[in-house]
PDB file of C-alpha atoms in Angstrom:
ATOM      1  CA  UNK A   1       6.735  -4.181   9.634  1.00  0.00           C
ATOM      2  CA  UNK A   2       4.700  -0.593   8.867  1.00  0.00           C
ATOM      3  CA  UNK A   3       1.685  -2.727   8.016  1.00  0.00           C
ATOM      4  CA  UNK A   4       1.483  -4.961  11.645  1.00  0.00           C
ATOM      5  CA  UNK A   5       2.423  -1.664  13.289  1.00  0.00           C
ATOM      6  CA  UNK A   6      -1.166   0.389  11.618  1.00  0.00           C
ATOM      7  CA  UNK A   7      -3.094  -3.213  12.557  1.00  0.00           C
ATOM      8  CA  UNK A   8      -1.167  -2.603  16.473  1.00  0.00           C
ATOM      9  CA  UNK A   9      -2.742   0.844  16.250  1.00  0.00           C
ATOM     10  CA  UNK A  10      -6.307   0.172  14.900  1.00  0.00           C
ATOM     11  CA  UNK A  11      -6.260  -2.617  17.586  1.00  0.00           C
ATOM     12  CA  UNK A  12      -5.526  -0.210  20.669  1.00  0.00           C
ATOM     13  CA  UNK A  13      -8.054   2.974  18.426  1.00  0.00           C
ATOM     14  CA  UNK A  14     -10.909   0.189  18.830  1.00  0.00           C
ATOM     15  CA  UNK A  15     -10.467  -0.172  22.767  1.00  0.00           C
ATOM     16  CA  UNK A  16     -11.135   3.216  23.090  1.00  0.00           C
ATOM     17  CA  UNK A  17     -14.645   3.977  24.375  1.00  0.00           C
ATOM     18  CA  UNK A  18     -17.404   4.597  22.079  1.00  0.00           C
ATOM     19  CA  UNK A  19     -18.695   7.551  21.110  1.00  0.00           C
ATOM     20  CA  UNK A  20     -16.701  10.091  21.903  1.00  0.00           C
ATOM     21  CA  UNK A  21     -15.081  12.414  20.228  1.00  0.00           C
ATOM     22  CA  UNK A  22     -11.955  11.345  20.445  1.00  0.00           C
ATOM     23  CA  UNK A  23     -12.499   7.983  19.410  1.00  0.00           C
ATOM     24  CA  UNK A  24     -14.635   9.405  16.024  1.00  0.00           C
ATOM     25  CA  UNK A  25     -11.265  11.468  15.051  1.00  0.00           C
ATOM     26  CA  UNK A  26      -9.048   8.457  15.732  1.00  0.00           C
ATOM     27  CA  UNK A  27     -11.771   6.024  13.853  1.00  0.00           C
ATOM     28  CA  UNK A  28     -11.891   8.569  10.763  1.00  0.00           C
ATOM     29  CA  UNK A  29      -8.357   8.619  10.447  1.00  0.00           C
ATOM     30  CA  UNK A  30      -7.641   5.371  10.947  1.00  0.00           C
ATOM     31  CA  UNK A  31     -10.308   4.182   8.156  1.00  0.00           C
ATOM     32  CA  UNK A  32      -8.768   6.784   5.528  1.00  0.00           C
ATOM     33  CA  UNK A  33      -4.724   5.669   6.686  1.00  0.00           C
ATOM     34  CA  UNK A  34      -6.452   2.125   5.783  1.00  0.00           C
ATOM     35  CA  UNK A  35      -7.735   3.823   2.360  1.00  0.00           C
ATOM     36  CA  UNK A  36      -4.485   5.474   1.604  1.00  0.00           C
ATOM     37  CA  UNK A  37      -2.701   2.214   2.148  1.00  0.00           C
ATOM     38  CA  UNK A  38      -5.083   0.318  -0.164  1.00  0.00           C
ATOM     39  CA  UNK A  39      -4.723   2.613  -3.331  1.00  0.00           C
ATOM     40  CA  UNK A  40      -0.616   2.742  -2.720  1.00  0.00           C
ATOM     41  CA  UNK A  41      -0.271  -0.673  -2.831  1.00  0.00           C
ATOM     42  CA  UNK A  42      -2.437  -1.791  -6.243  1.00  0.00           C
ATOM     43  CA  UNK A  43      -0.650  -4.990  -6.345  1.00  0.00           C
ATOM     44  CA  UNK A  44      -2.692  -6.484  -3.414  1.00  0.00           C
ATOM     45  CA  UNK A  45      -5.412  -6.534  -5.664  1.00  0.00           C
ATOM     46  CA  UNK A  46      -4.328  -8.772  -8.147  1.00  0.00           C
ATOM     47  CA  UNK A  47      -4.044 -11.258  -6.051  1.00  0.00           C
ATOM     48  CA  UNK A  48      -4.877 -12.217  -2.043  1.00  0.00           C
ATOM     49  CA  UNK A  49      -5.231  -9.461  -0.129  1.00  0.00           C
ATOM     50  CA  UNK A  50      -3.057  -9.767   2.965  1.00  0.00           C
ATOM     51  CA  UNK A  51      -4.427 -11.479   6.333  1.00  0.00           C
ATOM     52  CA  UNK A  52      -6.767  -9.418   8.789  1.00  0.00           C
ATOM     53  CA  UNK A  53      -7.525  -7.039   5.655  1.00  0.00           C
ATOM     54  CA  UNK A  54     -10.066  -4.056   7.083  1.00  0.00           C
ATOM     55  CA  UNK A  55     -11.865  -6.728   9.409  1.00  0.00           C
ATOM     56  CA  UNK A  56     -14.017  -3.346  10.970  1.00  0.00           C
ATOM     57  CA  UNK A  57     -14.469  -2.051   7.770  1.00  0.00           C
ATOM     58  CA  UNK A  58     -16.875  -1.207   5.050  1.00  0.00           C
ATOM     59  CA  UNK A  59     -16.591  -2.549   0.744  1.00  0.00           C
ATOM     60  CA  UNK A  60     -14.509   0.674   0.994  1.00  0.00           C
ATOM     61  CA  UNK A  61     -11.990  -1.329   2.336  1.00  0.00           C
ATOM     62  CA  UNK A  62     -11.092  -3.007  -0.871  1.00  0.00           C
ATOM     63  CA  UNK A  63     -13.513  -0.264  -3.809  1.00  0.00           C
ATOM     64  CA  UNK A  64     -11.334   2.101  -3.547  1.00  0.00           C
ATOM     65  CA  UNK A  65      -7.650  -0.092  -3.739  1.00  0.00           C
ATOM     66  CA  UNK A  66      -9.196  -1.999  -6.736  1.00  0.00           C
ATOM     67  CA  UNK A  67     -10.360   1.697  -8.771  1.00  0.00           C
ATOM     68  CA  UNK A  68      -6.940   2.450  -7.821  1.00  0.00           C
ATOM     69  CA  UNK A  69      -5.295  -1.371  -8.928  1.00  0.00           C
ATOM     70  CA  UNK A  70      -7.773  -0.610 -12.339  1.00  0.00           C
ATOM     71  CA  UNK A  71      -5.415   2.495 -13.147  1.00  0.00           C
ATOM     72  CA  UNK A  72      -8.276   5.211 -14.561  1.00  0.00           C
ATOM     73  CA  UNK A  73      -7.148   6.927 -17.573  1.00  0.00           C
ATOM     74  CA  UNK A  74      -8.039  10.287 -18.977  1.00  0.00           C
ATOM     75  CA  UNK A  75     -10.640  11.886 -18.444  1.00  0.00           C
ATOM     76  CA  UNK A  76     -12.809  10.508 -16.028  1.00  0.00           C
ATOM     77  CA  UNK A  77     -16.551  10.315 -14.893  1.00  0.00           C
ATOM     78  CA  UNK A  78     -17.614   9.699 -10.898  1.00  0.00           C
ATOM     79  CA  UNK A  79     -21.241   8.918 -11.315  1.00  0.00           C
ATOM     80  CA  UNK A  80     -22.380   9.262  -7.986  1.00  0.00           C
ATOM     81  CA  UNK A  81     -19.734  10.310  -5.637  1.00  0.00           C
ATOM     82  CA  UNK A  82     -18.291   8.046  -4.162  1.00  0.00           C
ATOM     83  CA  UNK A  83     -14.253   9.354  -5.046  1.00  0.00           C
ATOM     84  CA  UNK A  84     -15.365  12.754  -3.217  1.00  0.00           C
ATOM     85  CA  UNK A  85     -13.030  12.442  -0.080  1.00  0.00           C
ATOM     86  CA  UNK A  86      -8.880  14.275  -0.253  1.00  0.00           C
ATOM     87  CA  UNK A  87      -7.767  11.189   0.449  1.00  0.00           C
ATOM     88  CA  UNK A  88      -9.125   9.444  -2.286  1.00  0.00           C
ATOM     89  CA  UNK A  89      -8.857  12.151  -4.781  1.00  0.00           C
ATOM     90  CA  UNK A  90      -4.985  12.700  -3.646  1.00  0.00           C
ATOM     91  CA  UNK A  91      -3.824   9.001  -4.675  1.00  0.00           C
ATOM     92  CA  UNK A  92      -6.330   8.930  -7.576  1.00  0.00           C
ATOM     93  CA  UNK A  93      -5.813  12.559  -9.445  1.00  0.00           C
ATOM     94  CA  UNK A  94      -2.545  12.088 -10.909  1.00  0.00           C
ATOM     95  CA  UNK A  95      -4.101   9.026 -12.280  1.00  0.00           C
ATOM     96  CA  UNK A  96      -6.137  11.239 -14.652  1.00  0.00           C
ATOM     97  CA  UNK A  97      -6.554  13.919 -16.836  1.00  0.00           C
ATOM     98  CA  UNK A  98      -9.686  15.886 -15.773  1.00  0.00           C
ATOM     99  CA  UNK A  99     -12.120  14.416 -13.004  1.00  0.00           C
ATOM    100  CA  UNK A 100     -16.209  14.956 -13.191  1.00  0.00           C
ATOM    101  CA  UNK A 101     -18.493  14.229  -9.978  1.00  0.00           C
ATOM    102  CA  UNK A 102     -22.163  13.848 -10.766  1.00  0.00           C
ATOM    103  CA  UNK A 103     -24.688  13.165  -8.028  1.00  0.00           C
ATOM    104  CA  UNK A 104     -27.529  14.945  -7.174  1.00  0.00           C
ATOM    105  CA  UNK A 105     -26.814  17.397  -4.292  1.00  0.00           C
ATOM    106  CA  UNK A 106     -23.899  18.988  -3.259  1.00  0.00           C
ATOM    107  CA  UNK A 107     -22.589  17.305  -0.714  1.00  0.00           C
ATOM    108  CA  UNK A 108     -20.505  19.305   2.746  1.00  0.00           C
ATOM    109  CA  UNK A 109     -17.234  19.054   1.349  1.00  0.00           C
ATOM    110  CA  UNK A 110     -16.034  19.234  -1.996  1.00  0.00           C
ATOM    111  CA  UNK A 111     -12.830  19.944  -3.547  1.00  0.00           C
ATOM    112  CA  UNK A 112     -12.483  22.416  -7.036  1.00  0.00           C
ATOM    113  CA  UNK A 113      -9.819  23.752  -5.760  1.00  0.00           C
ATOM    114  CA  UNK A 114      -7.882  20.379  -7.124  1.00  0.00           C
ATOM    115  CA  UNK A 115      -9.503  20.531 -10.214  1.00  0.00           C
ATOM    116  CA  UNK A 116     -12.682  18.461  -9.839  1.00  0.00           C
ATOM    117  CA  UNK A 117     -16.007  19.344 -11.980  1.00  0.00           C
ATOM    118  CA  UNK A 118     -19.296  19.043 -10.021  1.00  0.00           C
ATOM    119  CA  UNK A 119     -22.451  17.990 -11.772  1.00  0.00           C
ATOM    120  CA  UNK A 120     -25.879  17.337  -9.912  1.00  0.00           C
ATOM    121  CA  UNK A 121     -27.996  15.333 -12.577  1.00  0.00           C
ATOM    122  CA  UNK A 122     -29.429  12.277 -12.132  1.00  0.00           C
ATOM    123  CA  UNK A 123     -27.444   9.328 -13.836  1.00  0.00           C
ATOM    124  CA  UNK A 124     -30.910   8.401 -15.805  1.00  0.00           C
ATOM    125  CA  UNK A 125     -30.742  10.958 -17.834  1.00  0.00           C
ATOM    126  CA  UNK A 126     -27.129  12.862 -18.547  1.00  0.00           C
ATOM    127  CA  UNK A 127     -27.064  15.998 -19.978  1.00  0.00           C
ATOM    128  CA  UNK A 128     -23.364  15.738 -21.691  1.00  0.00           C
ATOM    129  CA  UNK A 129     -22.510  14.405 -25.005  1.00  0.00           C
ATOM    130  CA  UNK A 130     -21.718  11.086 -26.517  1.00  0.00           C
ATOM    131  CA  UNK A 131     -18.418   9.640 -26.153  1.00  0.00           C
ATOM    132  CA  UNK A 132     -16.990  12.364 -23.276  1.00  0.00           C
ATOM    133  CA  UNK A 133     -15.141   9.871 -21.246  1.00  0.00           C
ATOM    134  CA  UNK A 134     -12.513   7.523 -21.338  1.00  0.00           C
ATOM    135  CA  UNK A 135     -13.173   6.270 -18.068  1.00  0.00           C
ATOM    136  CA  UNK A 136     -16.604   5.733 -16.127  1.00  0.00           C
ATOM    137  CA  UNK A 137     -16.411   5.370 -11.958  1.00  0.00           C
ATOM    138  CA  UNK A 138     -18.821   4.055 -10.085  1.00  0.00           C
ATOM    139  CA  UNK A 139     -18.795   2.893  -6.437  1.00  0.00           C
ATOM    140  CA  UNK A 140     -21.600   1.606  -4.910  1.00  0.00           C
ATOM    141  CA  UNK A 141     -24.595   3.511  -6.444  1.00  0.00           C
ATOM    142  CA  UNK A 142     -25.869   2.064  -9.142  1.00  0.00           C
ATOM    143  CA  UNK A 143     -27.488   0.251  -5.804  1.00  0.00           C
ATOM    144  CA  UNK A 144     -29.170   3.531  -5.410  1.00  0.00           C
ATOM    145  CA  UNK A 145     -31.037   3.998  -8.016  1.00  0.00           C
ATOM    146  CA  UNK A 146     -34.762   4.198  -8.525  1.00  0.00           C
ATOM    147  CA  UNK A 147     -35.067   3.805  -4.662  1.00  0.00           C
ATOM    148  CA  UNK A 148     -35.427   6.357  -2.064  1.00  0.00           C
ATOM    149  CA  UNK A 149     -31.956   9.207  -2.243  1.00  0.00           C
ATOM    150  CA  UNK A 150     -33.320  11.578   0.218  1.00  0.00           C
ATOM    151  CA  UNK A 151     -30.493  10.151   3.408  1.00  0.00           C
ATOM    152  CA  UNK A 152     -27.963  11.401   0.389  1.00  0.00           C
ATOM    153  CA  UNK A 153     -27.921  15.165   1.933  1.00  0.00           C
ATOM    154  CA  UNK A 154     -31.417  15.510   0.905  1.00  0.00           C
ATOM    155  CA  UNK A 155     -31.335  14.429  -2.462  1.00  0.00           C
ATOM    156  CA  UNK A 156     -34.552  13.386  -4.292  1.00  0.00           C
ATOM    157  CA  UNK A 157     -34.837  11.613  -7.858  1.00  0.00           C
ATOM    158  CA  UNK A 158     -37.608  10.027  -9.017  1.00  0.00           C
ATOM    159  CA  UNK A 159     -38.697   6.800  -7.604  1.00  0.00           C
ATOM    160  CA  UNK A 160     -39.469   3.534  -9.550  1.00  0.00           C
ATOM    161  CA  UNK A 161     -38.141  -0.502 -10.366  1.00  0.00           C
ATOM    162  CA  UNK A 162     -34.546  -0.224  -9.275  1.00  0.00           C
ATOM    163  CA  UNK A 163     -33.608  -3.018 -11.574  1.00  0.00           C
ATOM    164  CA  UNK A 164     -35.043  -0.967 -15.035  1.00  0.00           C
ATOM    165  CA  UNK A 165     -33.262   2.413 -13.045  1.00  0.00           C
ATOM    166  CA  UNK A 166     -30.294   0.688 -12.817  1.00  0.00           C
ATOM    167  CA  UNK A 167     -30.337  -0.324 -16.595  1.00  0.00           C
ATOM    168  CA  UNK A 168     -30.831   3.126 -17.872  1.00  0.00           C
ATOM    169  CA  UNK A 169     -28.510   4.619 -15.841  1.00  0.00           C
ATOM    170  CA  UNK A 170     -25.781   1.935 -16.931  1.00  0.00           C
ATOM    171  CA  UNK A 171     -26.889   2.576 -20.601  1.00  0.00           C
ATOM    172  CA  UNK A 172     -26.438   6.356 -19.915  1.00  0.00           C
ATOM    173  CA  UNK A 173     -22.895   5.998 -18.558  1.00  0.00           C
ATOM    174  CA  UNK A 174     -22.264   3.486 -21.597  1.00  0.00           C
ATOM    175  CA  UNK A 175     -23.587   6.563 -23.996  1.00  0.00           C
ATOM    176  CA  UNK A 176     -21.360   8.587 -22.217  1.00  0.00           C
ATOM    177  CA  UNK A 177     -18.130   6.834 -22.889  1.00  0.00           C
ATOM    178  CA  UNK A 178     -15.856   7.114 -25.775  1.00  0.00           C
ATOM    179  CA  UNK A 179     -15.301   3.718 -27.915  1.00  0.00           C
ATOM    180  CA  UNK A 180     -12.992   1.486 -25.915  1.00  0.00           C
ATOM    181  CA  UNK A 181     -13.526   2.966 -22.428  1.00  0.00           C
ATOM    182  CA  UNK A 182     -13.300   0.727 -19.399  1.00  0.00           C
ATOM    183  CA  UNK A 183     -16.531   0.999 -16.814  1.00  0.00           C
ATOM    184  CA  UNK A 184     -15.745   0.377 -13.025  1.00  0.00           C
ATOM    185  CA  UNK A 185     -18.118  -0.361 -11.399  1.00  0.00           C
ATOM    186  CA  UNK A 186     -18.718  -1.901  -7.605  1.00  0.00           C
ATOM    187  CA  UNK A 187     -22.131  -3.193  -6.375  1.00  0.00           C
ATOM    188  CA  UNK A 188     -23.448  -4.900  -3.060  1.00  0.00           C
ATOM    189  CA  UNK A 189     -23.251  -8.726  -3.836  1.00  0.00           C
ATOM    190  CA  UNK A 190     -25.099 -11.365  -2.524  1.00  0.00           C
ATOM    191  CA  UNK A 191     -28.535 -12.937  -1.265  1.00  0.00           C
ATOM    192  CA  UNK A 192     -31.368 -10.737  -3.773  1.00  0.00           C
ATOM    193  CA  UNK A 193     -32.563  -7.579  -1.430  1.00  0.00           C
ATOM    194  CA  UNK A 194     -33.451  -4.645  -1.166  1.00  0.00           C
ATOM    195  CA  UNK A 195     -35.168  -1.779   1.277  1.00  0.00           C
ATOM    196  CA  UNK A 196     -36.327   1.793   0.654  1.00  0.00           C
ATOM    197  CA  UNK A 197     -33.023   3.349   0.345  1.00  0.00           C
ATOM    198  CA  UNK A 198     -31.048   0.248  -1.135  1.00  0.00           C
ATOM    199  CA  UNK A 199     -30.545  -2.934  -2.816  1.00  0.00           C
ATOM    200  CA  UNK A 200     -28.457  -6.092  -2.985  1.00  0.00           C
ATOM    201  CA  UNK A 201     -27.800  -8.632  -6.349  1.00  0.00           C
ATOM    202  CA  UNK A 202     -27.689 -11.222  -6.679  1.00  0.00           C
ATOM    203  CA  UNK A 203     -25.955 -13.123 -10.139  1.00  0.00           C
ATOM    204  CA  UNK A 204     -28.933 -12.588 -12.459  1.00  0.00           C
ATOM    205  CA  UNK A 205     -29.324  -9.318 -11.506  1.00  0.00           C
ATOM    206  CA  UNK A 206     -25.624  -8.366 -11.848  1.00  0.00           C
ATOM    207  CA  UNK A 207     -25.469 -10.352 -15.265  1.00  0.00           C
ATOM    208  CA  UNK A 208     -28.850  -8.411 -15.883  1.00  0.00           C
ATOM    209  CA  UNK A 209     -26.864  -4.845 -14.817  1.00  0.00           C
ATOM    210  CA  UNK A 210     -23.797  -5.942 -17.186  1.00  0.00           C
ATOM    211  CA  UNK A 211     -25.059  -6.973 -20.147  1.00  0.00           C
ATOM    212  CA  UNK A 212     -27.287  -3.096 -20.145  1.00  0.00           C
ATOM    213  CA  UNK A 213     -24.025  -2.077 -20.962  1.00  0.00           C
ATOM    214  CA  UNK A 214     -23.143  -4.017 -24.254  1.00  0.00           C
ATOM    215  CA  UNK A 215     -19.074  -4.647 -23.592  1.00  0.00           C
ATOM    216  CA  UNK A 216     -16.852  -6.062 -25.874  1.00  0.00           C
ATOM    217  CA  UNK A 217     -14.807  -7.171 -22.209  1.00  0.00           C
ATOM    218  CA  UNK A 218     -15.022  -7.808 -18.748  1.00  0.00           C
ATOM    219  CA  UNK A 219     -13.411  -8.929 -15.698  1.00  0.00           C
ATOM    220  CA  UNK A 220     -14.959  -9.405 -12.461  1.00  0.00           C
ATOM    221  CA  UNK A 221     -13.423  -9.894  -8.761  1.00  0.00           C
ATOM    222  CA  UNK A 222     -16.237 -11.126  -5.921  1.00  0.00           C
ATOM    223  CA  UNK A 223     -14.695  -9.527  -2.389  1.00  0.00           C
ATOM    224  CA  UNK A 224     -16.395 -10.986   0.810  1.00  0.00           C
ATOM    225  CA  UNK A 225     -15.613  -9.568   4.420  1.00  0.00           C
ATOM    226  CA  UNK A 226     -15.046 -12.765   7.140  1.00  0.00           C
ATOM    227  CA  UNK A 227     -14.056 -12.845  10.763  1.00  0.00           C
ATOM    228  CA  UNK A 228     -10.826 -12.359   8.947  1.00  0.00           C
ATOM    229  CA  UNK A 229     -11.429  -8.970   7.189  1.00  0.00           C
ATOM    230  CA  UNK A 230     -11.484  -9.141   3.731  1.00  0.00           C
ATOM    231  CA  UNK A 231     -10.357 -11.550   0.900  1.00  0.00           C
ATOM    232  CA  UNK A 232     -11.790 -12.036  -2.837  1.00  0.00           C
ATOM    233  CA  UNK A 233     -14.085 -15.219  -3.316  1.00  0.00           C
ATOM    234  CA  UNK A 234     -16.146 -16.708  -5.891  1.00  0.00           C
ATOM    235  CA  UNK A 235     -19.622 -15.797  -7.065  1.00  0.00           C
ATOM    236  CA  UNK A 236     -20.419 -19.399  -5.253  1.00  0.00           C
ATOM    237  CA  UNK A 237     -18.912 -18.448  -2.392  1.00  0.00           C
ATOM    238  CA  UNK A 238     -20.463 -14.943  -1.776  1.00  0.00           C
ATOM    239  CA  UNK A 239     -23.805 -16.074  -2.817  1.00  0.00           C
ATOM    240  CA  UNK A 240     -25.084 -16.486   0.849  1.00  0.00           C
ATOM    241  CA  UNK A 241     -24.013 -12.749   1.617  1.00  0.00           C
ATOM    242  CA  UNK A 242     -26.395 -10.138   3.220  1.00  0.00           C
ATOM    243  CA  UNK A 243     -26.790  -6.404   3.912  1.00  0.00           C
ATOM    244  CA  UNK A 244     -26.246  -5.482   7.027  1.00  0.00           C
ATOM    245  CA  UNK A 245     -27.442  -2.151   8.071  1.00  0.00           C
ATOM    246  CA  UNK A 246     -24.937   0.360   6.239  1.00  0.00           C
ATOM    247  CA  UNK A 247     -22.535  -2.647   4.496  1.00  0.00           C
ATOM    248  CA  UNK A 248     -22.549  -5.368   2.055  1.00  0.00           C
ATOM    249  CA  UNK A 249     -20.873  -8.387   3.233  1.00  0.00           C
ATOM    250  CA  UNK A 250     -19.680  -9.009  -0.252  1.00  0.00           C
ATOM    251  CA  UNK A 251     -18.975  -6.863  -3.030  1.00  0.00           C
ATOM    252  CA  UNK A 252     -18.500  -7.102  -6.872  1.00  0.00           C
ATOM    253  CA  UNK A 253     -16.532  -5.060  -8.561  1.00  0.00           C
ATOM    254  CA  UNK A 254     -16.513  -5.700 -12.331  1.00  0.00           C
ATOM    255  CA  UNK A 255     -13.992  -3.947 -15.612  1.00  0.00           C
ATOM    256  CA  UNK A 256     -16.822  -3.331 -18.482  1.00  0.00           C
ATOM    257  CA  UNK A 257     -14.108  -2.663 -21.495  1.00  0.00           C
ATOM    258  CA  UNK A 258     -16.572  -1.138 -24.552  1.00  0.00           C
ATOM    259  CA  UNK A 259     -16.068  -2.030 -27.730  1.00  0.00           C
ATOM    260  CA  UNK A 260     -13.853  -0.010 -29.595  1.00  0.00           C
TER     261      UNK A 260
END
């Protein structure tokens, strides 16, 4: 009943005049409501998602819920700062012992009062010691490594080959992870493609990225957004997915468990 009510409200809000402050506030509030609902119902991420699931939302509609369903534990590193939102931290922090967020530059909002530690470093060269974290989360971040990052709060990093950069980053993440730790990764998936600031992984490129971490075990879930919203699919079902202006039509969510 609550989900049906939320959908009815969402439909009404999307009929407001676009571009105005009232529309933007309602849109942001409804998006946060969806994120909160997804993280509070991890059971949906082991099976089919509900019908009409986030039909107008970006891949965050599934990424945050998928992360919550993995039950991140212990000392956690957020590599890329995708979790740096009050709604996300409210749901995920109780699962964790500590949370460290590492990104290139400070963002307009931060939450040290919630116990979050912030560090500003390049993922390809971290100053953290070996074997430091129990869980590492990287949500829609590795597709930007090695490319132009200035649009992200003016952050700057050395540009180069993005394939090599992503491998270097995941190798560093594996280094700072403890034996047996979990790496929870999401990246845009489908047709191989790149722009000046972002790229999309196809199956071969995703395999190349995962191999750099040398996991002992892995599990993978692919989601794709269609006319009826987001649903689980296969690599083949997402192979033709394209990257839109600011969002991906499909996303690969991969859990890597490192050797113990």
